CSV table of C-alpha atoms in Angstrom, one decimal:
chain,number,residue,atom,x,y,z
A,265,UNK,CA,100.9,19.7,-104.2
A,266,UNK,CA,98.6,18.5,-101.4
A,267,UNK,CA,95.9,15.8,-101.8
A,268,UNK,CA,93.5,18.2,-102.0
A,269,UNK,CA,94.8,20.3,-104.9
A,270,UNK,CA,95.6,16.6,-106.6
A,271,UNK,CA,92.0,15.5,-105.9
A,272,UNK,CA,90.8,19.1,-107.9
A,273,UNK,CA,93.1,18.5,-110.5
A,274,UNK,CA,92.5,15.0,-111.9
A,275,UNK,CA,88.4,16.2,-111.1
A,276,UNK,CA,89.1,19.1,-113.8
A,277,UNK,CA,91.4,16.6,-116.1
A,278,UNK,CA,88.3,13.9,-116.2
A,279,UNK,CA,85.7,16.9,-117.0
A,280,UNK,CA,87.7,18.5,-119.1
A,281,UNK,CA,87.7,14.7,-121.0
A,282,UNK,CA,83.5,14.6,-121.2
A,283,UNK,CA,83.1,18.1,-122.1
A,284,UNK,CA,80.8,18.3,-119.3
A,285,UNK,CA,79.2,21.4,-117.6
A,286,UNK,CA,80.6,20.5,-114.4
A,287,UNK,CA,84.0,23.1,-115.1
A,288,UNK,CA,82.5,26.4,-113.5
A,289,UNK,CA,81.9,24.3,-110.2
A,290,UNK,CA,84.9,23.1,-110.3
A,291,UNK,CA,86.9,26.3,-110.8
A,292,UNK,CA,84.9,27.8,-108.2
A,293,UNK,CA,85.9,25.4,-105.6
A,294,UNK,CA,89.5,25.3,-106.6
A,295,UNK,CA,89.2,29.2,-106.2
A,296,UNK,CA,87.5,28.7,-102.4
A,297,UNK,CA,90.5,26.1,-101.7
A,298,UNK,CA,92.9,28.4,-102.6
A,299,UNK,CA,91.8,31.6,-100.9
A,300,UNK,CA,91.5,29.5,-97.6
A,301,UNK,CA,94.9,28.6,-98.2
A,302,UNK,CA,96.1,31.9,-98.3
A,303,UNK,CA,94.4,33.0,-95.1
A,304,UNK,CA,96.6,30.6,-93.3
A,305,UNK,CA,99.0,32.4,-91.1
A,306,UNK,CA,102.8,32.5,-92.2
A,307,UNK,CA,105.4,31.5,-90.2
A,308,UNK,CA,106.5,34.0,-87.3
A,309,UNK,CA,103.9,36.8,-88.9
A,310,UNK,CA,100.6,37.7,-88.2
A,311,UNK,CA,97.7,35.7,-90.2
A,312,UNK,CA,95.5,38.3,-92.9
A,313,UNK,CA,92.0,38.6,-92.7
A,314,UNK,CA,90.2,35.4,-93.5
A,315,UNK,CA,88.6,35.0,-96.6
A,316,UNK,CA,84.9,34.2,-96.5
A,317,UNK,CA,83.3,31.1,-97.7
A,318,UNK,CA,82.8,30.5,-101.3
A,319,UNK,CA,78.9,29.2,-100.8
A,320,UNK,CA,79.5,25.5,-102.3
A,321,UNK,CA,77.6,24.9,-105.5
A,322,UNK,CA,75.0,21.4,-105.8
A,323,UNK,CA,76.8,18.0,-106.3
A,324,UNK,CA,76.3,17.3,-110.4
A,325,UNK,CA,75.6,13.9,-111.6
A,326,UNK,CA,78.4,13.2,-112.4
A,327,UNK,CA,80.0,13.6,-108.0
A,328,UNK,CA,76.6,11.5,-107.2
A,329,UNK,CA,77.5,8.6,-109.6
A,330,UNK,CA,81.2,8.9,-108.1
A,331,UNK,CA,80.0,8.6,-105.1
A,332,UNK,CA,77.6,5.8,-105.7
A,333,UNK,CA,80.8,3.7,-107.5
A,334,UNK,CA,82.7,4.7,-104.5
A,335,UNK,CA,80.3,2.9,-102.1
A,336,UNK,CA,80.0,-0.1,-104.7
A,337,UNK,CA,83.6,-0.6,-105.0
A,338,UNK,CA,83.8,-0.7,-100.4
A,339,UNK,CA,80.8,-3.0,-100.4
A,340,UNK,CA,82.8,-5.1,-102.7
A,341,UNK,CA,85.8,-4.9,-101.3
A,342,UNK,CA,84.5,-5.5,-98.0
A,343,UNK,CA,82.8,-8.7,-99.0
A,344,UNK,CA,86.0,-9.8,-100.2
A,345,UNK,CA,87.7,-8.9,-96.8
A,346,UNK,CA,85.1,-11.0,-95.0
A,347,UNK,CA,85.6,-14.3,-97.9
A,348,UNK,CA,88.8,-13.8,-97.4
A,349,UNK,CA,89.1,-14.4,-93.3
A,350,UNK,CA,86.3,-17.3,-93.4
A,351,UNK,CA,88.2,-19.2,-96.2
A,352,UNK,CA,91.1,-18.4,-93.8
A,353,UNK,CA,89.0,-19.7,-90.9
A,354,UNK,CA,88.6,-22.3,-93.2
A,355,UNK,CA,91.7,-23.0,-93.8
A,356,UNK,CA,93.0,-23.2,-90.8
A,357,UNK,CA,90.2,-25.9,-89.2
A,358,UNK,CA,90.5,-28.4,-92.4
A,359,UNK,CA,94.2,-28.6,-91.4
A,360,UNK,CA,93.5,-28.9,-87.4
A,361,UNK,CA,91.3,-31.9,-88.4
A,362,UNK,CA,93.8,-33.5,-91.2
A,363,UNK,CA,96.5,-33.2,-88.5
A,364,UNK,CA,94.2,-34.7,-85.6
A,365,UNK,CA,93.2,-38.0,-88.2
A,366,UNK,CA,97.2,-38.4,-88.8
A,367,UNK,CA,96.9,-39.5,-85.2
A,368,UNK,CA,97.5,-42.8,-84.1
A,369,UNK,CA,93.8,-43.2,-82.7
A,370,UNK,CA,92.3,-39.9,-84.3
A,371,UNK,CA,88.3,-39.5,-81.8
A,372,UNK,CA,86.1,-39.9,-84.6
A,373,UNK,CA,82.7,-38.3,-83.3
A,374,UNK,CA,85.2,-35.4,-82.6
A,375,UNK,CA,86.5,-35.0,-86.4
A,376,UNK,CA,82.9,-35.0,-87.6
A,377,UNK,CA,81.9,-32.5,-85.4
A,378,UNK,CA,84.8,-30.1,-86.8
A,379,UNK,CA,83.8,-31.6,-90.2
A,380,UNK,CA,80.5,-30.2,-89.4
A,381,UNK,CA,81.9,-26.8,-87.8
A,382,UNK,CA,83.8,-26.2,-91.5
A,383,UNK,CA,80.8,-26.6,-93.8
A,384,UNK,CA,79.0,-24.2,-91.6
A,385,UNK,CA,81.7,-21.8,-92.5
A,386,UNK,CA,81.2,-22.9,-96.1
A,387,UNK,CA,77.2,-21.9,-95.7
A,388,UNK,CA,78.9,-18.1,-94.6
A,389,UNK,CA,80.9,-18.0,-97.6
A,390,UNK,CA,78.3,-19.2,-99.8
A,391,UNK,CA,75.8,-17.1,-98.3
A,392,UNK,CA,77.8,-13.9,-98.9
A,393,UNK,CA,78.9,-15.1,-102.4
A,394,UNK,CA,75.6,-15.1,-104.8
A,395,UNK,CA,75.5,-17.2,-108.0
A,396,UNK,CA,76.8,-14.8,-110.4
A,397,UNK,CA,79.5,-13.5,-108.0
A,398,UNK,CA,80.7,-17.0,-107.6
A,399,UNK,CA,83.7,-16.5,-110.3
A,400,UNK,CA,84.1,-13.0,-109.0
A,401,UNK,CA,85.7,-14.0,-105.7
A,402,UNK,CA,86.3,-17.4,-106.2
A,403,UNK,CA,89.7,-16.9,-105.7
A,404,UNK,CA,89.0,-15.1,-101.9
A,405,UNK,CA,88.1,-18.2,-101.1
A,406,UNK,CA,88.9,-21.6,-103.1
A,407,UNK,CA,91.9,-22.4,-101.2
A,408,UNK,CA,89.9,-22.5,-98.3
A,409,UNK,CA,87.1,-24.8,-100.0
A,410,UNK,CA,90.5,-27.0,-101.5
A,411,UNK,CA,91.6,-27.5,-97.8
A,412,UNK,CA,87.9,-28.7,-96.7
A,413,UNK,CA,87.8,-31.3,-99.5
A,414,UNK,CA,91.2,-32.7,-98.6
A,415,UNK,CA,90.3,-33.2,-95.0
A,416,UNK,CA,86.7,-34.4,-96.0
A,417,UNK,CA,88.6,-37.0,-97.7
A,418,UNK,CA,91.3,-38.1,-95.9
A,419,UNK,CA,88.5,-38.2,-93.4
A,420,UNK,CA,86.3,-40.5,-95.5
A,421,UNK,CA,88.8,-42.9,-96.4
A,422,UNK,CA,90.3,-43.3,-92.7
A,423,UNK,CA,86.2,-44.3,-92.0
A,424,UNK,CA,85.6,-46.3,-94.8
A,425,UNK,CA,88.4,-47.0,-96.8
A,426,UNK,CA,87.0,-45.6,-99.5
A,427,UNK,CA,87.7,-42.4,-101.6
A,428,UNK,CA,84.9,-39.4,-101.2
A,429,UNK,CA,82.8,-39.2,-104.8
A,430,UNK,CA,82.1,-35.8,-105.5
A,431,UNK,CA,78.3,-35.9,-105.8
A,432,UNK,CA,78.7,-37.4,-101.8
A,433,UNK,CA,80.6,-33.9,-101.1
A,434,UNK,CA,77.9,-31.6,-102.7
A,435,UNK,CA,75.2,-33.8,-100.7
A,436,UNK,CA,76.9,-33.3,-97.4
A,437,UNK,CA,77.5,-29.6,-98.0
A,438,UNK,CA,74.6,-28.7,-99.9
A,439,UNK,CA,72.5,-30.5,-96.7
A,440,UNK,CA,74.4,-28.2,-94.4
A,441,UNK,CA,73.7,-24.9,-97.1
A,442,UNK,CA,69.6,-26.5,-97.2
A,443,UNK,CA,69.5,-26.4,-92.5
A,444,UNK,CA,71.1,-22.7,-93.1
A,445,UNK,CA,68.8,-22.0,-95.2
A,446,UNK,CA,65.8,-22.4,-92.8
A,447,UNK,CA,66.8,-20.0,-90.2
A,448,UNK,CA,68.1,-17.4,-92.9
A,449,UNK,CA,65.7,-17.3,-95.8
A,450,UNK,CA,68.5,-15.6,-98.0
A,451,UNK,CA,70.4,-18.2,-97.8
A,452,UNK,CA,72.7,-19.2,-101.2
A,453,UNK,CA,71.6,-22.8,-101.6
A,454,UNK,CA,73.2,-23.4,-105.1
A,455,UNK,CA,77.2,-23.4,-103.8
A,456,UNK,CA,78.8,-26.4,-105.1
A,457,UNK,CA,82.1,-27.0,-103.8
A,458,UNK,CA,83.9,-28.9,-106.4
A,459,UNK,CA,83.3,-25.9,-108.9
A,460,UNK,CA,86.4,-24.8,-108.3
């Protein structure tokens, strides 16, 4: 059975289910899929005459709400594509910076500005990740965020000496989220990143 005839069955199973009025259409495209089929030459013979076009009856409500949960579920999965490569992204720059202050003489100014690189990322993420979608892909992206608050400390306490409180790591990431926010006026400015 090819995907097509697959695709037709399990449309005919699920109507079949709701009892809906959707069956006749169905059949009658199963019908046109099958006589196009058959006008398909056969090996080493001549092909028949083809069989002309079934015209195609009007999507139902029920293909136009398939299609609209088809296009939510690729929005959604292609947010969580694009969480996924900036926690990566991430990632990978909070460990460039906790390897470059394991240094002997780590440059400062230089750490910051990569400091300062990272929570821009975190203004992406929390720009693409509204309030109540926060626990929704929270895992795309919290080992991301977990890496940025090790280095953050580590590069606190090589500064000061002292450990990073958490309301000092909201402030300093929340001040980036509030500069984003004034040249994108969409801008998530309720990310915390010791939610998670």
């Amino acid at each position: 059975i090819n995907a097509e005839y697959m695709g037709v069955i399990i449309l005919l199973v699920f109507c079949a289910t709701l009892g809906t009025s959707y069956l006749p259409e169905t059949f009658a495209t199963l019908r046109h899929t099958a006589m196009s089929h058959r006008a398909a030459p056969k090996r080493g013979g001549a092909s028949r005459e083809p069989v002309p076009d079934v015209p195609q009856a009007p999507m139902s409500d029920l293909m136009l709400r398939f299609q609209q949960y088809s296009s939510q579920l690729d929005a959604l999965h292609d947010r969580r594509e694009r969480l996924v490569k900036l926690s990566r992204d991430v990632n990978n720059e909070s460990k460039k910076i906790i390897f470059a202050l394991h240094r002997t003489n780590p440059d400062m100014p230089a750490v910051e500005q990569s400091l300062e690189s990272v929570r821009k990322m975190i203004a992406e993420i929390a720009n693409d990740v509204p309030g109540m979608w926060y626990w929704r892909f929270v895992r795309s992206f919290g080992q991301g965020l977990q890496e940025y608050v090790e280095a953050a400390s580590l590069y606190e306490f090589m500064l000061s000496g002292q450990l990073l409180s958490k309301q000092r790591l909201d402030a300093q990431v929340a001040e980036t989220l509030q500069r984003a926010a004034e040249t994108c006026p969409t801008q998530n400015t309720q990310f915390c990143v010791t939610d998670y």
